[in-house]
Short mmCIF file of C-alpha atoms in Angstrom, two decimals:
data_model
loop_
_atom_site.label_atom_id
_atom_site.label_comp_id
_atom_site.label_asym_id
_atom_site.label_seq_id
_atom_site.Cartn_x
_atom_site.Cartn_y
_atom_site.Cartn_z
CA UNK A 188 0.00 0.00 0.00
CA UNK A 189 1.62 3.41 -0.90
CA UNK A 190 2.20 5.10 2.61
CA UNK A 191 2.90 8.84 1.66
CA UNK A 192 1.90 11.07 -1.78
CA UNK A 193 3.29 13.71 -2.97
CA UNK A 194 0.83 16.48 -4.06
CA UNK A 195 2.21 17.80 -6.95
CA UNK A 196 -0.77 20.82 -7.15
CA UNK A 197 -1.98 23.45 -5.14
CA UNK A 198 -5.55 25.55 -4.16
CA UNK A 199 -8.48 23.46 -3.54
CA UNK A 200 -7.76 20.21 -5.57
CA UNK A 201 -4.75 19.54 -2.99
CA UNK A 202 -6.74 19.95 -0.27
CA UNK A 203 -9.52 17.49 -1.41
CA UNK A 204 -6.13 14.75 -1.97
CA UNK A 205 -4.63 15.67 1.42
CA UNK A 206 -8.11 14.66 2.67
CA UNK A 207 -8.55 11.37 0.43
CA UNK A 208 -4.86 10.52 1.74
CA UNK A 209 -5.49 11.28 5.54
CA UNK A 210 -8.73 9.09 5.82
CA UNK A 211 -6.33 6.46 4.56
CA UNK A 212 -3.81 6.27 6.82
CA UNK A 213 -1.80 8.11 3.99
CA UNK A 214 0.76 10.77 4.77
CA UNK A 215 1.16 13.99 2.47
CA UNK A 216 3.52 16.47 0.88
CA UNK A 217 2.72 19.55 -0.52
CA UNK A 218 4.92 21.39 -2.34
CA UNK A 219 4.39 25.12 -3.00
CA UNK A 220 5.47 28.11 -4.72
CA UNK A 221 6.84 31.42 -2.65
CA UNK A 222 3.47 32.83 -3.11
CA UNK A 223 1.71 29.81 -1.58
CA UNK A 224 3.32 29.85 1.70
CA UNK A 225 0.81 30.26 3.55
CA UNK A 226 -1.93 27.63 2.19
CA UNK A 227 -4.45 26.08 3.61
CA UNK A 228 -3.34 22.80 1.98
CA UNK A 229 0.65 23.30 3.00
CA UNK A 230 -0.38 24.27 6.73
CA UNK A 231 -2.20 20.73 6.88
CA UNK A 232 -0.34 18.44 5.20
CA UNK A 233 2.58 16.36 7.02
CA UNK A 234 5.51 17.91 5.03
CA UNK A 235 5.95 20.70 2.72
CA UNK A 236 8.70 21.55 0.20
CA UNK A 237 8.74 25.18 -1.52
CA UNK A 238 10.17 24.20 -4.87
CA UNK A 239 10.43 27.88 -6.40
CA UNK A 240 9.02 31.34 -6.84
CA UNK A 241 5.70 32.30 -8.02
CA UNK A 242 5.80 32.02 -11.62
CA UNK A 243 4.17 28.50 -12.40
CA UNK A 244 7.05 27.58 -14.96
CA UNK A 245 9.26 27.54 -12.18
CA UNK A 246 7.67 26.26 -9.86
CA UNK A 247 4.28 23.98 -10.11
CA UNK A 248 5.30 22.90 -13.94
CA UNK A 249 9.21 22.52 -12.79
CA UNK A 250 9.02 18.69 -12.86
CA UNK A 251 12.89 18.19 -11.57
CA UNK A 252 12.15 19.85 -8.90
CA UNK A 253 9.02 17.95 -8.25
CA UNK A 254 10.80 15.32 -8.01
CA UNK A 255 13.38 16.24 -6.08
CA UNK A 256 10.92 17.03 -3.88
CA UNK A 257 9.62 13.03 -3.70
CA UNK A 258 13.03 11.89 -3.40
CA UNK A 259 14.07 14.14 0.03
CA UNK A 260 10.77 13.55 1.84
CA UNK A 261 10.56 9.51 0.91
CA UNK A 262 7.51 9.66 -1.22
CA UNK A 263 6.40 6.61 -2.50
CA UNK A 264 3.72 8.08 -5.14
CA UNK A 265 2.69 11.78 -6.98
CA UNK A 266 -0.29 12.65 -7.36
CA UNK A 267 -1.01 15.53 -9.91
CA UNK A 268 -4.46 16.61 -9.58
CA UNK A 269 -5.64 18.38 -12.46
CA UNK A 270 -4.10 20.95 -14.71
CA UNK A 271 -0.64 22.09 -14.13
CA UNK A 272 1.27 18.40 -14.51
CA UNK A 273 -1.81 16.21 -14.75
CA UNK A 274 -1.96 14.94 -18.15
CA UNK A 275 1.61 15.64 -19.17
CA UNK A 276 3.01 12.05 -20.42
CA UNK A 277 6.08 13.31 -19.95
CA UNK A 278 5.93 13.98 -16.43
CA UNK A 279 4.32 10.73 -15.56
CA UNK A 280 7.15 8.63 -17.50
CA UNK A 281 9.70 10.20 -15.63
CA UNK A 282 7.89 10.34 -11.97
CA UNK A 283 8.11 6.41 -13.00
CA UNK A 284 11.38 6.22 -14.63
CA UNK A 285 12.35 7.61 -10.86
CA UNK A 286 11.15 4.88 -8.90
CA UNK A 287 7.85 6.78 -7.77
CA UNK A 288 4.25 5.21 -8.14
CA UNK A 289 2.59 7.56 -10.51
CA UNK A 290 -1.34 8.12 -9.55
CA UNK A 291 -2.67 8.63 -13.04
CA UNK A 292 -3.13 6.49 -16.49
CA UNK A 293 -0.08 4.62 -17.93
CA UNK A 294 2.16 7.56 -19.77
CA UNK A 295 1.42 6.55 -23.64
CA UNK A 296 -2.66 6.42 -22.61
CA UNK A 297 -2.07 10.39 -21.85
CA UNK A 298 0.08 10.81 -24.72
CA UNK A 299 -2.52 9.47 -26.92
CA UNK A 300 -5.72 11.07 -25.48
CA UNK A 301 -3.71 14.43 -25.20
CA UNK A 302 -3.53 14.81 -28.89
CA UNK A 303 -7.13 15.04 -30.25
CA UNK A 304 -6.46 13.12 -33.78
CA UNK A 305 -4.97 9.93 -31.60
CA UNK A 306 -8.03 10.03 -29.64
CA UNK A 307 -10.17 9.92 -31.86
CA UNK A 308 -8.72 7.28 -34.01
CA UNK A 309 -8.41 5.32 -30.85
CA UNK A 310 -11.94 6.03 -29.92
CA UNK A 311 -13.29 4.59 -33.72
CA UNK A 312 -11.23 1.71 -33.03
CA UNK A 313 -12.69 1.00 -29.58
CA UNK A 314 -16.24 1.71 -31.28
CA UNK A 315 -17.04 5.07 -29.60
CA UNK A 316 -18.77 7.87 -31.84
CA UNK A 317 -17.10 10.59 -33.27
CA UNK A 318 -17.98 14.12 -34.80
CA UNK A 319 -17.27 13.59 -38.43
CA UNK A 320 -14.54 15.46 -39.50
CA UNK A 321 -11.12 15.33 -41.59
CA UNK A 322 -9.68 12.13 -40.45
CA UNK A 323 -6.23 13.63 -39.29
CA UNK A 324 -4.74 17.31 -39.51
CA UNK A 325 -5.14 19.59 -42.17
CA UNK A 326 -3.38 22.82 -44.17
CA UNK A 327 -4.30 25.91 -45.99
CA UNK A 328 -3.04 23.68 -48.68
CA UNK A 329 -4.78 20.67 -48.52
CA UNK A 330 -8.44 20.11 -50.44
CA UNK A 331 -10.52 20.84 -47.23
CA UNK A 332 -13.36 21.73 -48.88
CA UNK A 333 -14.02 18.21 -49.63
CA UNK A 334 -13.44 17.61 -46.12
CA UNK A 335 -16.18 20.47 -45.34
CA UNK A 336 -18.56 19.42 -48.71
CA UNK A 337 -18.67 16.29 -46.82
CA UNK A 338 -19.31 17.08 -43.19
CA UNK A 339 -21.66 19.75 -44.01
CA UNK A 340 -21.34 23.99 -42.84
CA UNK A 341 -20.73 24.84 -40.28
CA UNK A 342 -17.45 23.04 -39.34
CA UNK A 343 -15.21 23.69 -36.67
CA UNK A 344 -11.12 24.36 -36.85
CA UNK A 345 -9.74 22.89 -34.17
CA UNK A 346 -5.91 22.34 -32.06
CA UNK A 347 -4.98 18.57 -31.82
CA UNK A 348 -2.75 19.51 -29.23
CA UNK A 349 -5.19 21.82 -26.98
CA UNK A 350 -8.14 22.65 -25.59
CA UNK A 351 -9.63 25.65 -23.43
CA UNK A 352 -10.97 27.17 -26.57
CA UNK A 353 -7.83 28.13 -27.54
CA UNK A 354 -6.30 27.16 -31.69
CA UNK A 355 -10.63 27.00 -32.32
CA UNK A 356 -12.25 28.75 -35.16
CA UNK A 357 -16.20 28.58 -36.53
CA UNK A 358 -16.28 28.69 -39.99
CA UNK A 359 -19.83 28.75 -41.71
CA UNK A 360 -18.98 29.05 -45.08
CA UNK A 361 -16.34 28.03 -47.68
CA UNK A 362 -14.64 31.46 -48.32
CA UNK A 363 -13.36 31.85 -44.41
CA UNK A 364 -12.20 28.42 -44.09
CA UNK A 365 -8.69 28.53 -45.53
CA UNK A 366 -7.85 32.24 -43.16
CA UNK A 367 -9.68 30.21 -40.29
CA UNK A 368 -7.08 26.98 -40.62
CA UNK A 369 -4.28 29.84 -41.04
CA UNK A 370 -5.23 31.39 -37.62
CA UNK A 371 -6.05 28.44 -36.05
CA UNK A 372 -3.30 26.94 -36.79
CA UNK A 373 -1.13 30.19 -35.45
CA UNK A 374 -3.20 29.89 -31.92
CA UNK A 375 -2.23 26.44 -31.68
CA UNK A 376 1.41 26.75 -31.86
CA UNK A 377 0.96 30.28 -29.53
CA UNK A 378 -0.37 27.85 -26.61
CA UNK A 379 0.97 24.31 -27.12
CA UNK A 380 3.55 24.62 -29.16
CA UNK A 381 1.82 22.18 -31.88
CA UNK A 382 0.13 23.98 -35.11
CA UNK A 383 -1.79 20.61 -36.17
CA UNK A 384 -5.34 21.66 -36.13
CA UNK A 385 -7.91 19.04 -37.97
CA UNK A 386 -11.50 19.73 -38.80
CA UNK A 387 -15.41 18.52 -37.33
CA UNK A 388 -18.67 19.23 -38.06
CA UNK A 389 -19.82 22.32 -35.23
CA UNK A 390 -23.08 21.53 -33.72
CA UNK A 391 -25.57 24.22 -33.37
CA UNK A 392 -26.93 23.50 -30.12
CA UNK A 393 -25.45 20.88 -28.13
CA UNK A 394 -25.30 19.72 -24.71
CA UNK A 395 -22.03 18.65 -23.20
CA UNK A 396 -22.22 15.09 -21.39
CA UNK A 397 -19.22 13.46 -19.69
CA UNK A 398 -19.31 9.79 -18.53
CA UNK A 399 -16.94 8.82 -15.07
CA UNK A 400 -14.99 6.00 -15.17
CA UNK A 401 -12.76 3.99 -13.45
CA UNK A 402 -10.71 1.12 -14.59
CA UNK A 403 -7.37 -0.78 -13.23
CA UNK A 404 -4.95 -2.95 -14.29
CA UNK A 405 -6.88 -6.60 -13.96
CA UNK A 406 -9.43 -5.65 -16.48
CA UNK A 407 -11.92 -4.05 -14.62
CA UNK A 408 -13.74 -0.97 -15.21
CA UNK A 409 -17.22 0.75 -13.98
CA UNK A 410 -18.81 3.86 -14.94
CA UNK A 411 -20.17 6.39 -12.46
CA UNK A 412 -22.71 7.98 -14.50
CA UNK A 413 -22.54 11.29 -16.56
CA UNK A 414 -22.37 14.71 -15.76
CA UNK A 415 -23.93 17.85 -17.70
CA UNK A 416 -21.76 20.66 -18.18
CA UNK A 417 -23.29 22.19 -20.95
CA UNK A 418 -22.96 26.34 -18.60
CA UNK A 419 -19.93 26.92 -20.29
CA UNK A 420 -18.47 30.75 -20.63
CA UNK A 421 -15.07 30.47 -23.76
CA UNK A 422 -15.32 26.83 -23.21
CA UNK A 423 -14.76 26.70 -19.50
CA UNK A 424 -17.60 24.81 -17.51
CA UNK A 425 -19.05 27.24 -15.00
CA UNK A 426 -21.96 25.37 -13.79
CA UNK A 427 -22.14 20.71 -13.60
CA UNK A 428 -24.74 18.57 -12.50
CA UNK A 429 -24.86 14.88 -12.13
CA UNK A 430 -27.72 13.08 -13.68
CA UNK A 431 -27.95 15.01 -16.71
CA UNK A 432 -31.52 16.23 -17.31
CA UNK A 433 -31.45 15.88 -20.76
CA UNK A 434 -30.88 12.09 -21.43
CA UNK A 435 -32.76 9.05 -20.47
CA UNK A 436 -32.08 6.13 -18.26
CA UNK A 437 -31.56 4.05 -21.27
CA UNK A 438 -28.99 6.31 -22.47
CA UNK A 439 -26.97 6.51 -19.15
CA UNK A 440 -26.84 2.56 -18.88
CA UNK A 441 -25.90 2.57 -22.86
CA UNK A 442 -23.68 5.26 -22.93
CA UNK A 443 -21.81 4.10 -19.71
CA UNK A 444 -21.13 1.05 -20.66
CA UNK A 445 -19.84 1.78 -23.43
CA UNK A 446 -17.24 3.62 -22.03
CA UNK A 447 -16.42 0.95 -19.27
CA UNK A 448 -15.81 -1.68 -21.90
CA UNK A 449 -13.76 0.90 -24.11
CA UNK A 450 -11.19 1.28 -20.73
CA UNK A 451 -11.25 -2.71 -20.76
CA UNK A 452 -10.64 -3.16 -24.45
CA UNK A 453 -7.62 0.19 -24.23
CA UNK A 454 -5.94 -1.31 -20.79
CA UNK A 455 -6.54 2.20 -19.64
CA UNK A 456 -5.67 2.24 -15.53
CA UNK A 457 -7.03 5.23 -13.23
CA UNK A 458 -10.01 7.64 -12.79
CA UNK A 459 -10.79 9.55 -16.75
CA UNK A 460 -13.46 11.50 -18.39
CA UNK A 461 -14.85 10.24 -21.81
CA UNK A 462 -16.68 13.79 -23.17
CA UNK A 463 -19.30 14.05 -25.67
CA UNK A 464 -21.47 16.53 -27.27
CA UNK A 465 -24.82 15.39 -27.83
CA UNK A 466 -27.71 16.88 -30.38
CA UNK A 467 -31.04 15.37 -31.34
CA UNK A 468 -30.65 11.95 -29.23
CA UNK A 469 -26.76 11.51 -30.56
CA UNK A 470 -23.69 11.41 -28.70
CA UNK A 471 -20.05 12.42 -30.37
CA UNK A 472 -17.06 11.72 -28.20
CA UNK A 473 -14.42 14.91 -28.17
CA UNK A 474 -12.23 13.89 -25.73
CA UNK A 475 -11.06 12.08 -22.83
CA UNK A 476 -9.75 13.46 -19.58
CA UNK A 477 -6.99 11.25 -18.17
CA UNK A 478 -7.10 12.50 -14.46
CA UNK A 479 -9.57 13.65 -11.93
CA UNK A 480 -11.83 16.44 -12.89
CA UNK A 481 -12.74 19.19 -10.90
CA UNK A 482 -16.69 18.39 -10.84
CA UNK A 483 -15.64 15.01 -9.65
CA UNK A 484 -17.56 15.95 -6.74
CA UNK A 485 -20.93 16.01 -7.88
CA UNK A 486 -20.57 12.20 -9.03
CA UNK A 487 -19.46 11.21 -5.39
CA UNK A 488 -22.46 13.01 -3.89
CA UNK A 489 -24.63 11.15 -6.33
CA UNK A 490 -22.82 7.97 -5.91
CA UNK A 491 -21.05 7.46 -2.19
CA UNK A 492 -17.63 6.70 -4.45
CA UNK A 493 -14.52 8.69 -3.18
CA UNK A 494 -12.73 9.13 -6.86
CA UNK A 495 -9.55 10.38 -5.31
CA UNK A 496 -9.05 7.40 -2.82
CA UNK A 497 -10.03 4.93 -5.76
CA UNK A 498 -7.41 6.35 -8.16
CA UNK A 499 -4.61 6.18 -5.16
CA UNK A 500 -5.90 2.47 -4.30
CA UNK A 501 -6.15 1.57 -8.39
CA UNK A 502 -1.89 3.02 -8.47
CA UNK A 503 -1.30 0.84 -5.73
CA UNK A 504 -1.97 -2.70 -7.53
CA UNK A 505 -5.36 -2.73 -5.91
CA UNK A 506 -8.24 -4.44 -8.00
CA UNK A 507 -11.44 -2.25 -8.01
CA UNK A 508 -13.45 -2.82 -4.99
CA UNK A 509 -17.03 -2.16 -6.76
CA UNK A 510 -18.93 -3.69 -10.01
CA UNK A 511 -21.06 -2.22 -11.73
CA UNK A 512 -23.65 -3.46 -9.83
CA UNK A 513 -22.49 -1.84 -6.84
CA UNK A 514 -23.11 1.47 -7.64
CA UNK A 515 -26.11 2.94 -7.18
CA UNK A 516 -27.05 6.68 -8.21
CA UNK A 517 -29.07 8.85 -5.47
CA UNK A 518 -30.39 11.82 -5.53
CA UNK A 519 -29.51 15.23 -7.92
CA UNK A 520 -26.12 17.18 -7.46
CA UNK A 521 -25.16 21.09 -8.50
CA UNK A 522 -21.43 22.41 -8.47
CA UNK A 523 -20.84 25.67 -8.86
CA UNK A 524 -17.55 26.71 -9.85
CA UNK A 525 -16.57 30.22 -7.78
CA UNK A 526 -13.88 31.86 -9.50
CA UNK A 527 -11.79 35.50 -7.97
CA UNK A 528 -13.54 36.96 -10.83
CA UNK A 529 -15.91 40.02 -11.30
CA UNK A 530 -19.04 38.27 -11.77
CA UNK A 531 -20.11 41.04 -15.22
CA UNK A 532 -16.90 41.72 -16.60
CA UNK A 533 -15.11 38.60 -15.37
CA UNK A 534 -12.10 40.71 -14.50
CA UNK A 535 -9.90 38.77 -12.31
CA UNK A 536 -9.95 39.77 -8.38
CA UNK A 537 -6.97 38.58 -6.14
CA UNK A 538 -6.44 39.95 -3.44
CA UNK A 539 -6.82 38.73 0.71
CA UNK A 540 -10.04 37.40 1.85
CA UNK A 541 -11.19 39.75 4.22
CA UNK A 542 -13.88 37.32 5.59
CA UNK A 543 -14.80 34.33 4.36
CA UNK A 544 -17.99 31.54 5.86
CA UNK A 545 -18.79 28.86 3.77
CA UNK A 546 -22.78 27.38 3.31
CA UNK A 547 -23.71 24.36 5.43
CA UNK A 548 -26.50 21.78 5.96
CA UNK A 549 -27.21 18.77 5.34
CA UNK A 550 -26.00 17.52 1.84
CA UNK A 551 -23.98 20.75 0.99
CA UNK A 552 -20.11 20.22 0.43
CA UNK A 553 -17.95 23.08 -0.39
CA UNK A 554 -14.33 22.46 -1.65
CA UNK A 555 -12.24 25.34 -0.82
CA UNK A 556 -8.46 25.76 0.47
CA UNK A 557 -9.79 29.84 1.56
CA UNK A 558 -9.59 31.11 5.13
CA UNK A 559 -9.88 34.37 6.64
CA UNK A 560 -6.97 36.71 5.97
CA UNK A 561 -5.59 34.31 3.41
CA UNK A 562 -3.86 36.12 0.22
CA UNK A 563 -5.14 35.06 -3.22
CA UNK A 564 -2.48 35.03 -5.81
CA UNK A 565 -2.57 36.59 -9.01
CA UNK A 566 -0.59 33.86 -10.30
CA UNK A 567 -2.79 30.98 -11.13
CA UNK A 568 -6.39 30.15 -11.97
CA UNK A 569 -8.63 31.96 -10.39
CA UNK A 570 -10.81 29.34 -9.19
CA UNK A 571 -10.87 29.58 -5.79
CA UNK A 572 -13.92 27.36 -4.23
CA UNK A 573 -16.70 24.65 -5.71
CA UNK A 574 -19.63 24.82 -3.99
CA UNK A 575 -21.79 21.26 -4.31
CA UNK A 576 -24.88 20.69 -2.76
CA UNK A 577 -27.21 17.39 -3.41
CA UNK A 578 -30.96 16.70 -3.31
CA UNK A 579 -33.04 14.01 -3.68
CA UNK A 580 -34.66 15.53 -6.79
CA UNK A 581 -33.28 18.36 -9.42
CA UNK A 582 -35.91 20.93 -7.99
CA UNK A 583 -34.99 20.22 -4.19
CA UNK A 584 -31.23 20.42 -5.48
CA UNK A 585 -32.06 24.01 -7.02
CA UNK A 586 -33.96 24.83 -3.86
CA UNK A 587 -30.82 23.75 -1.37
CA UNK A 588 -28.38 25.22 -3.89
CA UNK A 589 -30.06 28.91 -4.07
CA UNK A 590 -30.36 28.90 -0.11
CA UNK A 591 -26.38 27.78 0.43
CA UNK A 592 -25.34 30.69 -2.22
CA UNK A 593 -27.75 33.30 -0.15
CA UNK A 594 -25.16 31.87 2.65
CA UNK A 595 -21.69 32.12 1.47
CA UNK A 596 -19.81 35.08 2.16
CA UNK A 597 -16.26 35.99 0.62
CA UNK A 598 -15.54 39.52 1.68
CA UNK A 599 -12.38 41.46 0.04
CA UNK A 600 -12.29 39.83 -3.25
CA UNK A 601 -14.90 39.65 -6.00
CA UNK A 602 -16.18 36.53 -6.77
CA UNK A 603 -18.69 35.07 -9.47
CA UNK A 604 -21.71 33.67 -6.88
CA UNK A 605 -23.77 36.81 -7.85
CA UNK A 606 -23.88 35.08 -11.05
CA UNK A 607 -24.69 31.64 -10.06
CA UNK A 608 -27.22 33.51 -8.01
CA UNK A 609 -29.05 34.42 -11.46
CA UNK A 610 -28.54 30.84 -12.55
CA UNK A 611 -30.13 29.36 -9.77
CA UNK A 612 -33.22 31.04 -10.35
CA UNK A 613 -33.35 31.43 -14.42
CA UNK A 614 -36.23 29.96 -15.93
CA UNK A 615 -34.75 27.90 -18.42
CA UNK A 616 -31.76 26.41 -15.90
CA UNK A 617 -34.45 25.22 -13.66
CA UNK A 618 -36.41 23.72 -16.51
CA UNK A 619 -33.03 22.01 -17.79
CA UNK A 620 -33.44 23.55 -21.08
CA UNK A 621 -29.54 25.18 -22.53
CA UNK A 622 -26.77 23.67 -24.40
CA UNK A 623 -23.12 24.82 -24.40
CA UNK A 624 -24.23 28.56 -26.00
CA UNK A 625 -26.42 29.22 -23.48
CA UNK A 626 -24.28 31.06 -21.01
CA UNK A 627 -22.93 32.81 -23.81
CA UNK A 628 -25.87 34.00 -24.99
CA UNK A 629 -27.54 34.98 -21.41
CA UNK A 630 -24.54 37.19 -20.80
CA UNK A 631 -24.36 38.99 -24.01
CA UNK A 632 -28.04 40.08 -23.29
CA UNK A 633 -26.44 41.39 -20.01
CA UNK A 634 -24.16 43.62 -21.61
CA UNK A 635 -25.05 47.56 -20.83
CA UNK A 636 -25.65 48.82 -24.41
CA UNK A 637 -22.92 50.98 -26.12
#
């Protein structure tokens, strides 16, 4: 059994794995940056290591010193959390290659997924749906408007090696498209270093559905349901809930399943994210996320499943303790994401948390590494709390979930829960009915007029 982890992430996310590890007997380090001194997550856990200044290049992406940082304090395993490290294959092979237990998917199952082409070859082969598209990455000088003839307008241009929203351009009809592959093309090597960019068919109004699995090395695997997080604002999920109101039983059990045996048929080994969109009763896979997410949450509320301390027990050798038919779903969960933003312009806020008192109640979780007087960096992402709250139906969910953000209180910062505020009580949120362009759209038509 691995005896201590190294938390190679900061804010909330290592917080929620010092907490996984402690209820197991597990001992912790947390590394940190100069500007995370004084953290919620470094003040708890058993050791802590500053491996560099502020700047995330040199400190929280610095993987020698990561591992440096195993080797002095006796680690046995890393876990990465998510962003920052997580689905680097590079990382993982070397935290390996160094002796260390790596909590994650085998190294060449995150190189594959991270590139979008791989992925989706791999996820044809394993009989997953696609978005048709080009079948691997394109130029200004190739004959895409076959590719597009074919597909249909509109078609999307978008990074293999990305995500975010970032190396993505809309194109609706044939004159744009070679400019749009040029641009997207000079995004993508901008942010990842990579200028493939491929082609799919854009969908007008879909919803975005992930399915949770988890899978280890004996071939087993179980799904824990899907999650809806079609409130997106520049493709960055605001608002998730777990079930998805928009799909059937039928399709959860089919749809799961299908994923489950996909991680048996791939060998995959950890906690990942298979992500869809899905229009007129279709699902097309996009991509797979090989770590923990950060609405993981709102699956264990619905479920009972701890995701973290199954992904540390699944790195340790263990088989997975649950079958399918073990896992039951209860109940309707909310997270809302609560970023050091302004919650109209979206300006970020840091800044020291003048006071700070978190909902409670029965069924309300909120995972959060603030405290009173605590400093919030302007280094990193500015999400700084996820509040999660479960009911036994969707409308006693919404009910719970408006009362726990009347609650919350973070003073000396600005923070986006006025928004979620509006969510909570907009007519078509609590009647289920958006796609991924709704939160677009709802705050365009908040915009003061020019």
């Amino acid at each position: 059994m691995i005896k201590k982890v190294l938390i190679a992430n900061r804010g909330e996310i290592a917080l929620r794995i010092h907490r996984a590890c402690h209820e197991m007997g597990v001992k912790t380090v947390a590394i940190h940056s100069t500007a995370d001194t004084d953290a919620m997550y470094v003040r708890l856990a058993d050791e802590s290591v500053c491996i560099g200044p502020a700047s995330s290049k040199d400190s929280y992406l610095n993987m020698h010193a990561i591992l440096s940082a195993a080797t002095v304090t006796g680690a046995d395993a890393v876990h990465p959390g998510y962003g920052f490290l997580s689905e680097n294959a590079e990382f993982a092979a070397m935290v390996e290659e160094h002796g260390f237990i790596f909590i994650g998917p085998k190294p060449e199952h995150i190189r594959v997924m991270g590139d979008k082409i791989l992925a989706k070859e791999a996820m044809v082969r394993l009989g997953i749906p696609v978005v048709p598209g080009s079948s691997g990455g394109v130029t200004p000088q190739d004959d895409v408007d076959k590719i597009c003839e074919a597909v249909g307008y509109p078609v999307i241009v978008k990074a293999s090696g990305g995500g975010g929203g970032k190396g993505m351009q809309i194109v609706r009809d044939p004159e744009n498209l070679r400019q749009a592959i040029t641009i997207a093309k000079t995004e993508a090597k901008a942010n990842f270093g990579n200028d493939e960019v491929f082609i799919e068919k854009f969908l007008e109004t879909p919803r975005h559905i992930e399915v949770q699995v988890l899978s280890d090395e004996h071939g087993n695997a179980i799904h824990l349901g899907e999650r809806d997080c079609s409130l997106q604002r520049r493709h960055q999920k605001v608002w998730e809930e777990a079930p998805s109101p928009a799909i059937s039983e039928k399709q959860r059990k089919t749809l799961g399943e299908l994923c489950s045996d996909a991680c048996v048929k791939f060998g995959y080994r950890g906690a990942g994210t298979f992500e869809f969109l899905y229009e007129k009763g279709e699902f097309f896979f996009i991509e797979m996320n090989t770590r923990v997410q950060v609405e993981h949450p709102v699956t264990e509320m619905i479920t009972g499943v701890d995701i973290v301390q199954e992904q540390i027990r699944i790195a340790a050798g263990e088989k997975l303790r649950l079958t399918q038919k073990d896992v039951h779903f209860r109940g309707h969960a909310i997270e809302c994401r609560i970023n050091a933003e302004h919650h109209q312009t979206f300006a970020p806020s840091p800044g020291t948390v003048v006071a700070y008192h978190p909902p409670g109640g029965l069924r309300v979780r909120v995972d959060s590494a603030l405290y009173g007087g605590y400093r919030v960096p302007p280094h990193y992402d500015s999400l700084i709390a996820k509040l999660i709250v479960l009911g036994n139906d969707r409308a006693e969910c919404l009910r719970r979930l408006r009362r726990a953000l009347e609650e919350f209180v973070i003073d000396g910062i600005q923070t986006i829960i006025p928004l979620h505020q509006d969510l909570a009580k907009n007519l078509d949120v609590v009647n289920g009915e958006y796609d991924i362009h709704w939160l677009e759209h709802y705050l365009e038509s908040k915009e003061p007029a020019n």
